[in-house]
Amino acid sequence: MKHSVSTLAAVLAGLLLVGCASAPERQLSTSAPAYASLPNGHDPLNPDQLSPNYKSMVEGSEGNPTRNLERIKGRPLKFLSISGGGQNGAFGAGFLIGWRESGQRPEFDAVGGVSTGALLATHALLGTPEDDAKLEAMYTQVTKADIYTTRSLLDIVSGTDSLMDTTPLKEMIAKFITAETLQRVAAAGRDGRFIVVGTTNVDYEQTWVWNMSAIARDGKLDLYRNVLRASASFPIVFPPVEIDGHLFVDGAARSNLVVPGLSGPDRPGPPLYGPGTIYVIDNGKLQATPEALRRALGDVAATTVGVMMNHSMQTAMTRSFVGAKVLGYDFKYVGIEESVGIGKDPLAFAPDEMRAAFDFGRSLGEQPDPWIKQPPLGDDLPSWAAEIIK
């Protein structure tokens, strides 16, 4: 991220001077989300009430979507959650392909994605070799020119809302998410297999979780694509995406994971058919090697943002692990080893780094048991608390 954040640091002073005076004022939207809820299942505009979207998922059940889907399927479930990570999504693409080639990858009952994980989620759920080929193309045959173009300094100081223009990303999403793709997502939904995507609503400072399967069911192709682009819109660097008057940025700005099936007002009862599994693909490094930080503005900015995002991921991972235990499900995750040469700029979209991440992911996915069963709980929790939630 050094180049991108260095550019950000270089223009911030100019932005402060112009004060964004040319930017038009906006009115706070009170448009109710037709397809989104908060992560806990509540209504974003009425947080004390359950969302109509959530209620439709649990109608006639005990009130938990996982237990309802277990009842429908008659078996334990397999959930997948894919994190953000920019170009490092190549790791997730490679891992999914290696996992299929090993013969061990299940058909997922639900897939959740954030940021680059949102871009992976659709084809991860659909899961055919042809879908895997699309994931490989998305993450090994692109450069930054396929994702964004850099705005001029004049554009930036004149009051634009981002450093980059993501029209190329919009076009790439349209290439891989077609009307035929939407029909297949809708068909999977009718079979009880779902996709959810996390975005950050910056007007309300909330994480909105979108039911992409319902969007597909209703044939709203433009909305489906816009939610994906919003989820992958890294703040300040990429422009926010407006949907129904609400302004959205990268889902990882608030939570780097969304895990299907953990919402609801009441603690769920025990699994109906024994424990299912929540799989997590972390498109980031498992552990960073300490190194002395060079006291230059770009390095300090890039490293600080990295620390913030890594902590956000650690928090999301711990929350997901605890949620899995409460649900009575097994928890398994994978991430990128420190030795993999992916650099420190997730927005570089450098072909050699993406290939390195993809190849490592593929080789890891082919292993008989690549999974880590418990995330590092970090230094925020005392040891006795860590023991309680194991």
Coordinates of C-alpha atoms in Angstrom, one line a residue:
M1 CA 0.0 0.0 0.0
K2 CA 3.0 2.3 0.2
H3 CA 2.6 3.9 -3.2
S4 CA -1.1 4.4 -2.8
V5 CA -0.9 5.8 0.7
S6 CA 2.2 7.9 -0.2
T7 CA 0.0 9.5 -2.9
L8 CA -2.7 10.1 -0.3
A9 CA -0.3 11.7 2.1
A10 CA 1.1 14.0 -0.6
V11 CA -2.4 15.5 -1.5
L12 CA -3.9 15.7 2.0
A13 CA -2.5 19.1 2.6
G14 CA -4.0 20.4 -0.6
L15 CA -7.3 18.9 0.2
L16 CA -7.3 20.6 3.6
L17 CA -6.6 23.9 2.0
V18 CA -9.4 23.7 -0.6
G19 CA -11.7 22.4 2.1
C20 CA -13.7 20.5 -0.5
A21 CA -15.7 23.7 -1.1
S22 CA -16.8 22.5 -4.6
A23 CA -18.4 19.3 -3.3
P24 CA -22.2 19.5 -3.3
E25 CA -24.1 19.0 -0.1
R26 CA -26.0 15.7 0.3
Q27 CA -29.1 14.9 2.3
L28 CA -29.2 11.9 4.6
S29 CA -31.1 9.2 2.9
T30 CA -33.9 7.5 4.8
S31 CA -34.6 5.0 2.0
A32 CA -35.1 1.6 3.7
P33 CA -32.8 -1.1 2.4
A34 CA -34.7 -3.7 0.5
Y35 CA -32.0 -6.3 0.6
A36 CA -29.6 -5.4 3.5
S37 CA -29.6 -5.8 7.3
L38 CA -27.1 -5.2 10.1
P39 CA -24.8 -8.1 10.9
N40 CA -27.0 -9.0 13.9
G41 CA -30.1 -9.2 11.7
H42 CA -31.6 -5.9 12.8
D43 CA -32.9 -3.1 10.6
P44 CA -30.2 -0.5 9.7
L45 CA -32.6 2.4 10.0
N46 CA -34.4 1.0 13.1
P47 CA -31.6 -0.8 14.9
D48 CA -33.9 -1.9 17.8
Q49 CA -36.0 -3.9 15.4
L50 CA -35.4 -7.0 13.4
S51 CA -35.0 -6.4 9.7
P52 CA -37.7 -7.6 7.3
N53 CA -34.9 -9.3 5.4
Y54 CA -33.9 -11.3 8.4
K55 CA -37.5 -12.2 9.3
S56 CA -38.0 -13.6 5.8
M57 CA -35.1 -16.0 6.4
V58 CA -36.4 -17.5 9.6
E59 CA -40.1 -17.5 9.0
G60 CA -41.6 -20.6 10.6
S61 CA -38.5 -21.5 12.5
E62 CA -37.0 -21.0 15.9
G63 CA -35.5 -17.7 14.8
N64 CA -32.0 -18.6 13.7
P65 CA -31.2 -18.8 10.0
T66 CA -28.7 -21.6 10.5
R67 CA -31.1 -23.8 12.4
N68 CA -33.8 -23.0 9.8
L69 CA -31.5 -24.0 6.9
E70 CA -30.4 -27.2 8.8
R71 CA -34.0 -28.1 9.1
I72 CA -34.6 -27.6 5.4
K73 CA -31.5 -29.4 4.3
G74 CA -31.6 -32.2 6.9
R75 CA -27.9 -32.1 7.7
P76 CA -25.1 -30.0 9.1
L77 CA -24.1 -27.0 7.0
K78 CA -20.9 -25.7 5.3
F79 CA -20.3 -22.0 5.4
L80 CA -17.4 -20.0 3.8
S81 CA -16.3 -16.5 4.7
I82 CA -13.7 -14.7 2.6
S83 CA -11.9 -11.6 3.8
G84 CA -10.7 -8.5 2.1
G85 CA -7.1 -8.0 1.0
G86 CA -7.0 -6.3 -2.4
Q87 CA -4.6 -8.0 -4.8
N88 CA -4.1 -10.7 -2.1
G89 CA -7.5 -12.1 -3.1
A90 CA -5.3 -14.1 -5.6
F91 CA -4.5 -16.3 -2.6
G92 CA -8.2 -17.0 -2.0
A93 CA -8.7 -17.7 -5.7
G94 CA -5.7 -20.1 -5.8
F95 CA -6.8 -21.8 -2.5
L96 CA -10.3 -22.5 -3.8
I97 CA -8.9 -24.0 -7.0
G98 CA -6.4 -26.2 -5.1
W99 CA -9.1 -27.2 -2.6
R100 CA -11.3 -28.4 -5.5
E101 CA -8.5 -30.2 -7.2
S102 CA -7.8 -32.0 -3.9
G103 CA -11.3 -33.5 -4.1
Q104 CA -12.1 -32.1 -0.6
R105 CA -13.9 -28.8 -1.3
P106 CA -17.6 -29.1 -0.3
E107 CA -20.5 -27.5 -2.0
F108 CA -21.1 -24.4 0.3
D109 CA -24.5 -23.7 1.8
A110 CA -23.6 -20.0 2.1
V111 CA -20.7 -17.8 1.2
G112 CA -20.0 -14.4 2.8
G113 CA -17.5 -11.9 1.3
V114 CA -16.0 -8.5 2.1
S115 CA -14.0 -6.3 -0.3
T116 CA -11.9 -8.6 -2.5
G117 CA -13.7 -11.5 -0.8
A118 CA -17.0 -10.1 -2.2
L119 CA -15.5 -10.3 -5.7
L120 CA -14.6 -13.9 -5.0
A121 CA -17.9 -14.9 -3.3
T122 CA -20.2 -15.4 -6.3
H123 CA -18.0 -17.9 -8.2
A124 CA -17.0 -19.6 -5.0
L125 CA -20.6 -20.4 -4.3
L126 CA -21.3 -21.5 -7.8
G127 CA -18.2 -23.7 -7.6
T128 CA -17.8 -25.3 -11.1
P129 CA -14.4 -25.6 -12.8
E130 CA -15.6 -22.9 -15.2
D131 CA -16.2 -20.6 -12.2
D132 CA -12.7 -21.4 -10.9
A133 CA -11.3 -20.5 -14.3
K134 CA -13.0 -17.1 -14.0
L135 CA -11.4 -16.6 -10.5
E136 CA -8.0 -17.4 -11.9
A137 CA -8.5 -14.9 -14.7
M138 CA -9.7 -12.2 -12.3
Y139 CA -6.6 -12.5 -10.1
T140 CA -3.7 -13.6 -12.4
Q141 CA -4.5 -11.8 -15.7
V142 CA -5.1 -8.3 -14.5
T143 CA -2.9 -5.3 -13.6
K144 CA -3.8 -2.1 -11.8
A145 CA -5.0 -0.6 -15.1
D146 CA -7.8 -3.2 -15.0
I147 CA -8.8 -1.9 -11.5
Y148 CA -8.3 1.9 -11.5
T149 CA -6.8 4.9 -13.1
T150 CA -5.1 7.7 -11.2
R151 CA -6.8 11.1 -11.0
S152 CA -4.8 14.2 -11.8
L153 CA -3.7 16.5 -8.9
L154 CA -6.0 19.2 -10.4
D155 CA -9.0 16.8 -10.2
I156 CA -8.1 16.0 -6.6
V157 CA -7.7 19.5 -5.3
S158 CA -10.8 20.6 -7.2
G159 CA -13.0 18.5 -5.0
T160 CA -13.2 14.9 -6.2
D161 CA -14.1 12.2 -3.7
S162 CA -11.1 9.8 -4.3
L163 CA -7.6 9.5 -5.5
M164 CA -8.5 6.9 -8.1
D165 CA -11.2 6.3 -10.7
T166 CA -12.5 2.8 -10.6
T167 CA -14.3 2.7 -13.9
P168 CA -12.1 -0.2 -15.0
L169 CA -13.2 -2.2 -11.9
K170 CA -16.8 -1.5 -12.8
E171 CA -16.2 -2.8 -16.3
M172 CA -14.3 -5.9 -14.9
I173 CA -17.2 -6.7 -12.6
A174 CA -19.7 -6.4 -15.5
K175 CA -17.5 -8.8 -17.5
F176 CA -17.5 -11.5 -14.8
I177 CA -21.0 -10.9 -13.3
T178 CA -23.4 -11.3 -16.3
A179 CA -27.1 -11.8 -16.5
E180 CA -26.4 -15.5 -16.9
T181 CA -24.4 -15.5 -13.7
L182 CA -27.3 -13.8 -11.9
Q183 CA -29.7 -16.5 -13.1
R184 CA -27.3 -19.2 -11.7
V185 CA -27.1 -17.4 -8.3
A186 CA -30.9 -17.2 -8.2
A187 CA -31.1 -20.9 -9.0
A188 CA -28.7 -21.7 -6.2
G189 CA -30.8 -19.6 -3.9
R190 CA -33.9 -21.6 -4.8
D191 CA -31.8 -24.7 -3.8
G192 CA -31.1 -23.1 -0.4
R193 CA -27.6 -21.9 -1.1
F194 CA -26.9 -18.2 -0.5
I195 CA -24.4 -15.3 -0.9
V196 CA -24.1 -12.4 1.5
V197 CA -21.7 -9.4 1.1
G198 CA -20.6 -6.8 3.6
T199 CA -20.3 -3.0 2.9
T200 CA -19.8 0.0 5.1
N201 CA -22.5 2.7 5.0
V202 CA -20.4 5.8 5.8
D203 CA -23.5 8.0 6.3
Y204 CA -24.8 5.8 9.1
E205 CA -21.4 4.4 10.2
Q206 CA -22.8 0.8 9.9
T207 CA -21.9 -2.5 8.3
W208 CA -24.7 -3.5 5.9
V209 CA -24.9 -7.1 5.0
W210 CA -26.6 -7.7 1.6
N211 CA -28.6 -10.7 0.6
M212 CA -27.1 -11.1 -2.8
S213 CA -29.2 -14.2 -3.5
A214 CA -32.4 -12.1 -3.1
I215 CA -31.0 -9.4 -5.4
A216 CA -30.3 -12.1 -8.0
R217 CA -33.8 -13.7 -7.4
D218 CA -35.4 -10.3 -8.3
G219 CA -33.1 -9.9 -11.4
K220 CA -31.4 -6.7 -10.2
L221 CA -28.1 -7.0 -12.1
D222 CA -27.0 -3.4 -11.7
L223 CA -27.6 -3.5 -8.0
Y224 CA -25.7 -6.8 -7.6
R225 CA -22.7 -5.3 -9.4
N226 CA -22.9 -2.0 -7.5
V227 CA -22.9 -3.8 -4.1
L228 CA -19.8 -5.7 -5.2
R229 CA -18.0 -2.5 -6.3
A230 CA -19.0 -0.8 -3.1
S231 CA -17.7 -3.6 -0.9
A232 CA -14.3 -3.3 -2.7
S233 CA -14.0 0.5 -2.7
F234 CA -11.1 1.2 -0.4
P235 CA -11.8 4.5 1.4
I236 CA -10.3 7.7 0.0
V237 CA -8.3 5.8 -2.6
F238 CA -11.4 4.5 -4.4
P239 CA -14.6 6.5 -4.8
P240 CA -17.6 5.5 -2.6
V241 CA -20.6 4.0 -4.3
E242 CA -24.1 5.5 -3.9
I243 CA -27.1 3.1 -3.6
D244 CA -30.6 4.5 -2.9
G245 CA -29.0 7.7 -1.7
H246 CA -26.7 6.0 0.8
L247 CA -23.0 6.2 0.4
F248 CA -20.9 3.0 0.7
V249 CA -17.2 2.1 0.9
D250 CA -15.2 -1.0 1.5
G251 CA -16.8 -3.4 3.9
A252 CA -13.4 -4.0 5.6
A253 CA -13.5 -0.4 6.9
R254 CA -15.7 -1.7 9.7
S255 CA -15.5 -5.5 9.6
N256 CA -13.2 -7.6 7.4
L257 CA -15.5 -10.7 7.7
V258 CA -19.1 -11.5 7.4
V259 CA -20.1 -15.0 8.4
P260 CA -23.5 -16.3 7.3
G261 CA -25.8 -17.7 9.9
L262 CA -24.6 -15.9 13.1
S263 CA -27.3 -13.3 13.3
G264 CA -30.4 -13.3 15.4
P265 CA -31.8 -11.9 18.7
D266 CA -31.6 -15.2 20.7
R267 CA -28.8 -17.7 21.3
P268 CA -29.5 -20.7 19.1
G269 CA -30.1 -24.1 20.4
P270 CA -27.8 -27.0 19.7
P271 CA -27.2 -28.1 16.0
L272 CA -30.0 -30.2 14.7
Y273 CA -27.7 -32.8 13.1
G274 CA -24.4 -32.3 14.7
P275 CA -21.7 -29.6 14.1
G276 CA -21.3 -28.1 10.7
T277 CA -18.2 -26.1 9.7
I278 CA -17.4 -22.4 9.2
Y279 CA -14.4 -22.0 6.9
V280 CA -12.5 -18.7 6.7
I281 CA -10.1 -17.7 3.9
D282 CA -8.0 -14.8 5.2
N283 CA -6.5 -12.9 2.3
G284 CA -3.7 -11.5 4.5
K285 CA -0.6 -12.7 6.1
L286 CA -0.9 -14.9 9.2
Q287 CA 1.9 -13.1 10.9
A288 CA 4.0 -10.0 10.1
T289 CA 7.7 -9.9 10.7
P290 CA 8.7 -7.0 12.9
E291 CA 11.0 -4.5 11.2
A292 CA 12.2 -0.9 12.0
L293 CA 9.9 1.6 10.3
R294 CA 11.6 4.2 8.1
R295 CA 10.4 7.7 9.3
A296 CA 9.1 8.9 6.0
L297 CA 5.6 10.1 5.5
G298 CA 4.6 7.4 3.0
D299 CA 6.1 4.6 5.0
V300 CA 4.5 5.8 8.2
A301 CA 1.1 6.2 6.5
A302 CA 1.2 2.8 4.8
T303 CA 2.3 0.9 7.9
T304 CA -0.2 2.6 10.1
V305 CA -3.1 1.8 7.8
G306 CA -1.8 -1.8 7.7
V307 CA -1.7 -2.0 11.4
M308 CA -5.3 -0.7 11.7
M309 CA -6.6 -3.2 9.0
N310 CA -4.7 -6.1 10.6
H311 CA -6.3 -5.4 14.0
S312 CA -9.7 -5.1 12.3
M313 CA -9.1 -8.6 10.9
Q314 CA -8.0 -10.0 14.2
T315 CA -11.1 -8.6 15.9
A316 CA -13.4 -10.0 13.1
M317 CA -11.6 -13.4 13.3
T318 CA -12.1 -13.6 17.1
R319 CA -15.7 -12.6 16.8
S320 CA -16.3 -15.2 14.1
F321 CA -14.5 -17.9 16.1
V322 CA -16.7 -17.2 19.2
G323 CA -19.8 -17.1 17.0
A324 CA -18.9 -20.5 15.6
K325 CA -18.5 -22.0 19.0
V326 CA -21.9 -20.5 20.1
L327 CA -23.5 -22.0 17.0
G328 CA -21.9 -25.4 17.8
Y329 CA -19.9 -25.4 14.6
D330 CA -16.3 -26.2 13.9
F331 CA -14.1 -23.3 12.9
K332 CA -11.2 -23.6 10.3
Y333 CA -9.2 -20.9 8.6
V334 CA -6.2 -20.4 6.3
G335 CA -4.0 -17.4 5.5
I336 CA -0.8 -16.4 3.7
E337 CA 2.5 -17.4 5.1
E338 CA 5.1 -14.6 5.8
S339 CA 7.5 -16.1 3.2
V340 CA 5.2 -15.5 0.3
G341 CA 6.4 -12.5 -1.7
I342 CA 3.3 -10.3 -1.9
G343 CA 4.7 -7.0 -0.8
K344 CA 3.0 -4.5 1.4
D345 CA 0.7 -2.7 -1.0
P346 CA -2.6 -4.6 -1.5
L347 CA -3.6 -2.0 -4.1
A348 CA -0.6 -2.6 -6.3
F349 CA -2.2 -5.3 -8.4
A350 CA 1.2 -6.4 -9.4
P351 CA 1.1 -9.5 -11.6
D352 CA 4.2 -11.2 -10.1
E353 CA 2.9 -10.7 -6.5
M354 CA -0.6 -11.9 -7.5
R355 CA 0.8 -15.0 -9.1
A356 CA 2.9 -15.7 -6.0
A357 CA -0.2 -15.4 -3.8
F358 CA -2.2 -17.5 -6.2
D359 CA 0.4 -20.3 -6.5
F360 CA 0.8 -20.5 -2.8
G361 CA -2.9 -20.6 -2.2
R362 CA -3.3 -23.4 -4.8
S363 CA -0.6 -25.5 -3.3
L364 CA -2.0 -25.0 0.2
G365 CA -5.5 -25.9 -1.0
E366 CA -4.2 -29.2 -2.3
Q367 CA -2.8 -30.3 1.1
P368 CA -4.8 -32.9 3.0
D369 CA -5.4 -30.7 6.0
P370 CA -4.3 -27.1 5.6
W371 CA -6.6 -25.7 8.3
I372 CA -5.8 -23.8 11.5
K373 CA -8.5 -24.6 14.0
Q374 CA -8.2 -21.5 16.3
P375 CA -7.2 -18.0 15.4
P376 CA -4.6 -16.1 17.4
L377 CA -6.6 -14.2 20.0
G378 CA -4.0 -11.4 20.2
D379 CA -2.8 -9.4 23.1
D380 CA -6.1 -7.7 23.9
L381 CA -7.4 -10.6 25.9
P382 CA -5.9 -12.0 29.1
S383 CA -5.0 -15.7 29.0
W384 CA -7.9 -16.7 31.3
A385 CA -10.4 -15.1 28.8
A386 CA -8.8 -16.9 25.9
E387 CA -9.2 -20.2 27.8
I388 CA -12.9 -19.5 28.3
I389 CA -13.7 -19.1 24.6
K390 CA -11.6 -22.0 23.3

